[in-house]
CSV table of C-alpha atoms and ligand atoms in Angstrom, one decimal:
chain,number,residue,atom,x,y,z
A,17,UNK,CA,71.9,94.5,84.6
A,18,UNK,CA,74.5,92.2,85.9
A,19,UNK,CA,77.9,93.5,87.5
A,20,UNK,CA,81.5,93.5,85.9
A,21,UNK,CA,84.4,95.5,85.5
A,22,UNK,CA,83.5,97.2,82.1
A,23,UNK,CA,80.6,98.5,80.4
A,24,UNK,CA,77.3,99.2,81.9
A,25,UNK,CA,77.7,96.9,85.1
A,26,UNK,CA,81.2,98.3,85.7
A,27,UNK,CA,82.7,99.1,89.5
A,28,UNK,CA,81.3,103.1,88.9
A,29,UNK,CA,78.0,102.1,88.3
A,30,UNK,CA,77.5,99.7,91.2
A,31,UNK,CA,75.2,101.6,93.4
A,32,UNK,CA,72.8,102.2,91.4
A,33,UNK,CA,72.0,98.2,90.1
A,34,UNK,CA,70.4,97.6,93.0
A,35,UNK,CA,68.7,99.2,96.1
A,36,UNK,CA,71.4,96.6,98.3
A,37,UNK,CA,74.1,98.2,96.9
A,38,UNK,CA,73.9,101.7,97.6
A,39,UNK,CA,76.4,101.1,100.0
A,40,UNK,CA,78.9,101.3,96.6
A,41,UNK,CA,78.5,104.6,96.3
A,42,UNK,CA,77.3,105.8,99.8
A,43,UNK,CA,80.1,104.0,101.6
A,44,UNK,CA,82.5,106.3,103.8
A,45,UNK,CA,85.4,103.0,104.0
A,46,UNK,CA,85.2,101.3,101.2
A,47,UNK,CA,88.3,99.2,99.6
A,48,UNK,CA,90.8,99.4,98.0
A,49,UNK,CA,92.6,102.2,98.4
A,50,UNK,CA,96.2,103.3,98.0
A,51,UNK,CA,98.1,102.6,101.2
A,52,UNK,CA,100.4,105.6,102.0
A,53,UNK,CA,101.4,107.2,104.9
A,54,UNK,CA,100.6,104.9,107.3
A,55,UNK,CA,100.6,105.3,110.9
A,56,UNK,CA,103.1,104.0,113.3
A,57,UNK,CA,101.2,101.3,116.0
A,58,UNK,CA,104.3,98.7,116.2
A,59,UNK,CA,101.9,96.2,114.9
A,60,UNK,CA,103.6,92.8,115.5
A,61,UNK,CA,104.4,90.4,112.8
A,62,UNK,CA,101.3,88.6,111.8
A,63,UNK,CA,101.3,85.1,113.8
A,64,UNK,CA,99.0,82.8,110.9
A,65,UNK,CA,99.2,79.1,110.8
A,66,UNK,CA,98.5,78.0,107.3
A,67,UNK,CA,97.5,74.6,105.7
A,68,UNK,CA,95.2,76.1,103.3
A,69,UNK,CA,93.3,72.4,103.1
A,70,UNK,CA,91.3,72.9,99.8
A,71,UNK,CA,87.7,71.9,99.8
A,72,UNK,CA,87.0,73.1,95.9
A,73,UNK,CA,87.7,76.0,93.7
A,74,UNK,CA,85.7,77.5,91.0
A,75,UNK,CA,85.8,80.5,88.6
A,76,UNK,CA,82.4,82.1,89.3
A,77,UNK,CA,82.7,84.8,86.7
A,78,UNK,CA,84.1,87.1,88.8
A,79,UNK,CA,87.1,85.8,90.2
A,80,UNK,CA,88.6,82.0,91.1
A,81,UNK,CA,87.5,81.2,94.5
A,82,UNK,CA,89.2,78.5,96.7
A,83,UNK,CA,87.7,77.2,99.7
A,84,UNK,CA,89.1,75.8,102.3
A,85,UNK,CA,89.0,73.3,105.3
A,86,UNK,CA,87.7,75.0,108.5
A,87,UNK,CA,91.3,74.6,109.8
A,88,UNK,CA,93.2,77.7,109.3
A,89,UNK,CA,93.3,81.0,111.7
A,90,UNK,CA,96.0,84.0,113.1
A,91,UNK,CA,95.3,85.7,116.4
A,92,UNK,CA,94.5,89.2,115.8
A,93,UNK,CA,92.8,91.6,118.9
A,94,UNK,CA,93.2,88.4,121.3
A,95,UNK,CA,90.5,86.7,118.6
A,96,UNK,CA,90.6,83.7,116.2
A,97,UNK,CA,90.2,84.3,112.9
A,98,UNK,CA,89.2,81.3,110.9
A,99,UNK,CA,90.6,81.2,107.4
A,100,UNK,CA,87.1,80.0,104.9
A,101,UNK,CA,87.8,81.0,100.9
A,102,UNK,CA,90.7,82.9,99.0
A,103,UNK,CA,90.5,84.1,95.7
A,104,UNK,CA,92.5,86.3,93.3
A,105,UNK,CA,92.6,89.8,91.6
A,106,UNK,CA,94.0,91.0,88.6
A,107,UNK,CA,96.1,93.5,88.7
A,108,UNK,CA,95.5,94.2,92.3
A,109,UNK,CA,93.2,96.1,93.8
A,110,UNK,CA,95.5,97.6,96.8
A,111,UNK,CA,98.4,99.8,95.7
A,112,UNK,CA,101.3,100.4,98.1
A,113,UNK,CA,102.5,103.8,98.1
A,114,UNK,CA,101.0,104.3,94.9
A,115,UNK,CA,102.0,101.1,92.9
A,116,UNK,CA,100.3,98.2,91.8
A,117,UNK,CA,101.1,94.6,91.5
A,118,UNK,CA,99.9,92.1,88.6
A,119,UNK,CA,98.0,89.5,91.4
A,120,UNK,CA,96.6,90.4,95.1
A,121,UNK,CA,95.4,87.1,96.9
A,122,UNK,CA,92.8,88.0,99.3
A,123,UNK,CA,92.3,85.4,102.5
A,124,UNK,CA,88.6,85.7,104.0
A,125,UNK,CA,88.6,85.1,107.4
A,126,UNK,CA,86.0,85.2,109.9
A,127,UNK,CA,85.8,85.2,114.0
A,128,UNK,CA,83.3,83.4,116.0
A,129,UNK,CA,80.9,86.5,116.0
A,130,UNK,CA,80.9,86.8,112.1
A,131,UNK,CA,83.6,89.4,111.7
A,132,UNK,CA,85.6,89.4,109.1
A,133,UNK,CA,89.4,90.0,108.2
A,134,UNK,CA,90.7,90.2,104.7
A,135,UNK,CA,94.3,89.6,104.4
A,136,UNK,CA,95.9,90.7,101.1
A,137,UNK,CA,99.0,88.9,99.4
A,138,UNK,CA,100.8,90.6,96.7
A,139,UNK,CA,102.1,89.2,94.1
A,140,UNK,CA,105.3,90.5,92.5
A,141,UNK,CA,107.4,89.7,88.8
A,142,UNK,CA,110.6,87.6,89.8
A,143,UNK,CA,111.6,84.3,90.1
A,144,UNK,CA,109.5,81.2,90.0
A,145,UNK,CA,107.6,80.0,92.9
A,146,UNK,CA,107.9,76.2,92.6
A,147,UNK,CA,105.0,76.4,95.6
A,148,UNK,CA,102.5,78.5,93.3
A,149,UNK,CA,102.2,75.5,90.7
A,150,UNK,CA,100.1,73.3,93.0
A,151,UNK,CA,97.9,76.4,92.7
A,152,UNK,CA,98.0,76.9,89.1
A,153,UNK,CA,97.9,73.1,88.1
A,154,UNK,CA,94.1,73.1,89.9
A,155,UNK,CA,93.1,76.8,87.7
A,156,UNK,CA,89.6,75.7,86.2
A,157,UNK,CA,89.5,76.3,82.8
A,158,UNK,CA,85.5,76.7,82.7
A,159,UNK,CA,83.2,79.0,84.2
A,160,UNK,CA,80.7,78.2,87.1
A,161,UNK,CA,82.0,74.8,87.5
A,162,UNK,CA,82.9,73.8,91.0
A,163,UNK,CA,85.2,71.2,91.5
A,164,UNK,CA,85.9,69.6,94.4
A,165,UNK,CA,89.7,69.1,95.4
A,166,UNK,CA,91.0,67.5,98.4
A,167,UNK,CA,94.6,69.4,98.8
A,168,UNK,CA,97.2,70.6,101.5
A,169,UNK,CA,98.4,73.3,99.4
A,170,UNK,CA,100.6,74.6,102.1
A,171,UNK,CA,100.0,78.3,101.5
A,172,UNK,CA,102.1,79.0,104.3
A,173,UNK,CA,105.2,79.3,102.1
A,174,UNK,CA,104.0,81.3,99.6
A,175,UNK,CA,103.9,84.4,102.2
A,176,UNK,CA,106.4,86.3,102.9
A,177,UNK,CA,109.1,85.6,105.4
A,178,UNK,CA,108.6,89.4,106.6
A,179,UNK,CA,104.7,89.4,108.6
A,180,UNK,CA,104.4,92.8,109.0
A,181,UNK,CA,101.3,94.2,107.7
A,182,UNK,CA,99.0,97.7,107.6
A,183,UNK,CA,95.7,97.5,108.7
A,184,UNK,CA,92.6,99.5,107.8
A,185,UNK,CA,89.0,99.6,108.1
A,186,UNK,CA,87.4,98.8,104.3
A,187,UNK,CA,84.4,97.4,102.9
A,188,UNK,CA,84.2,94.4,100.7
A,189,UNK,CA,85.2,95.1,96.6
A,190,UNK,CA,82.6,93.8,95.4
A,191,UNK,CA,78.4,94.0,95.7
A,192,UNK,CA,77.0,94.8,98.1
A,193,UNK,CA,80.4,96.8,99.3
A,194,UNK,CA,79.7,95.9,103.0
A,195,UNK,CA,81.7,97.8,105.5
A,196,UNK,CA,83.1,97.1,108.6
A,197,UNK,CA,86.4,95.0,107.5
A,198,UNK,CA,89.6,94.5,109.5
A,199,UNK,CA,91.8,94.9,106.2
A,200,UNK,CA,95.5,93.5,106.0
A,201,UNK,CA,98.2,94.2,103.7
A,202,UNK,CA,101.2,91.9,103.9
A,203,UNK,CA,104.0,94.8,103.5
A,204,UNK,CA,106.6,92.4,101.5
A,205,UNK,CA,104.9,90.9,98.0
A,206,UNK,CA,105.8,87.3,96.7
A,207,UNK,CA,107.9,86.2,94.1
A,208,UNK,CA,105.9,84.6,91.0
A,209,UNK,CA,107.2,84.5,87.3
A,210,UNK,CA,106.2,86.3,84.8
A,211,UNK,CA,105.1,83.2,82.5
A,212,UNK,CA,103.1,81.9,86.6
A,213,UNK,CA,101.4,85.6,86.6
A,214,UNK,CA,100.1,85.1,83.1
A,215,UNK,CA,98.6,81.6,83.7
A,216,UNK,CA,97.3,83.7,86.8
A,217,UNK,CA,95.9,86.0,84.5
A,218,UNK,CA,95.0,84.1,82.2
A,219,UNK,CA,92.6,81.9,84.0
A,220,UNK,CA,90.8,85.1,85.3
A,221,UNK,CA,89.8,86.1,82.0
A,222,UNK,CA,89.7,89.6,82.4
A,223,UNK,CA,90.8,92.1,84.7
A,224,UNK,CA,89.0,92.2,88.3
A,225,UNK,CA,90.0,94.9,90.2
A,226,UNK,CA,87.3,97.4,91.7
A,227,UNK,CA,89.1,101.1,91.1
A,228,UNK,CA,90.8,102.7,94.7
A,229,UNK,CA,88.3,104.5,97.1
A,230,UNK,CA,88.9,107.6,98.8
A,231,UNK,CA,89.9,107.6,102.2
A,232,UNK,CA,87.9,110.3,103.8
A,233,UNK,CA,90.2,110.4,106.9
A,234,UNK,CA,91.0,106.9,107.4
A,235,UNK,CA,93.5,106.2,109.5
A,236,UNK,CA,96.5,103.4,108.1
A,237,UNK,CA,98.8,101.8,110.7
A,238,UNK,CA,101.6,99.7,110.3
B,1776,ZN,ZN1,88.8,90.2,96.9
């Protein structure tokens, strides 16, 4: 039994495909979840420095996965975290005060111990984000095909202007749903087009998003 989003292999079923994925359904902070109520900690605007130099990108059935150029990283807990693949979901797996957004970009970032940081983009319906279509232009149009690109995408400008974030502890959203995530939310989505969010959605196939996860207790700050 493979994984997927519907059927026998959906999110639900998980934990019991394989005996390294109990962690699915056993897990006590697992992601996403629906970020409400958070916390006041006066986090400070996110500090990131973003070239987003793209190594290759591939649709590898589950979602499109960029990876980048060793060359990316914020400062978070007086640590480096190095920026080393983004990818997409559709809709998004996150909801903010109980709503959900078409697209949520997820940046995998990793210290020099091997921790990791996920910070989540979302995407919203608006105006058109001339800087997305570098992005969409390079959408492969075949499964399990790599491709290697050689690209300054720039990625910088398609966050928000506002950095301020909430941060939880989560698990990865997919097998094996490992825990122990720093998890960021960008509080302000970015603009994208309708027609951009359909070529988004398009190029994903089919929807991606693992269903929210219950808190049990966790704390949200912002
Ligand atoms: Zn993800």
């Amino acid at each position: 039994m493979t994984r997927s989003y519907e059927g026998k292999g959906s999110p639900e079923h998980w934990g019991e495909l394989s005996e390294q994925w109990q962690t699915c359904k056993e897990g006590m902070y697992q992601s996403p979840i629906n970020i409400s109520h958070p916390v006041s900690a006066n986090l400070p605007p996110l500090d990131f420095n973003f070239h987003t130099n793209v190594k290759s990108i591939v649709n590898n059935g589950h979602t499109i996965q960029i990876t980048v150029h060793d060359e990316d990283d914020f400062l978070l807990d007086g640590q480096i975290w190095n920026l080393k693949q983004f990818h997409f979901h559709s809709p998004s797996e996150n909801h903010i005060n109980g709503q959900r957004f078409p697209l949520e970009l997820h940046f995998f970032h990793a210290n020099s111990q091997g921790e990791l940081a996920v910070l989540a983009v979302m995407l919203t319906p608006g105006k058109t984000n001339p800087a997305l279509d570098i992005l969409l232009d390079v959408l492969p149009t075949t499964v399990h095909q790599e491709q290697a690109l050689q690209q300054d995408m720039m990625l910088e400008k398609r966050f928000p202007q506002d950095k301020h974030y909430y941060r939880f502890s989560g698990s990865l959203t997919t097998p094996p749903c490992t825990e122990g995530f720093i998890c960021l939310v960008m509080k302000r989505p970015v603009e994208a087009s309708h027609a951009q969010l359909a070529r988004f959605a398009r190029a994903l196939r089919n929807a991606n998003n693992r269903p929210l996860q219950p808190l049990h207790g966790r704390q949200i700050t912002e």
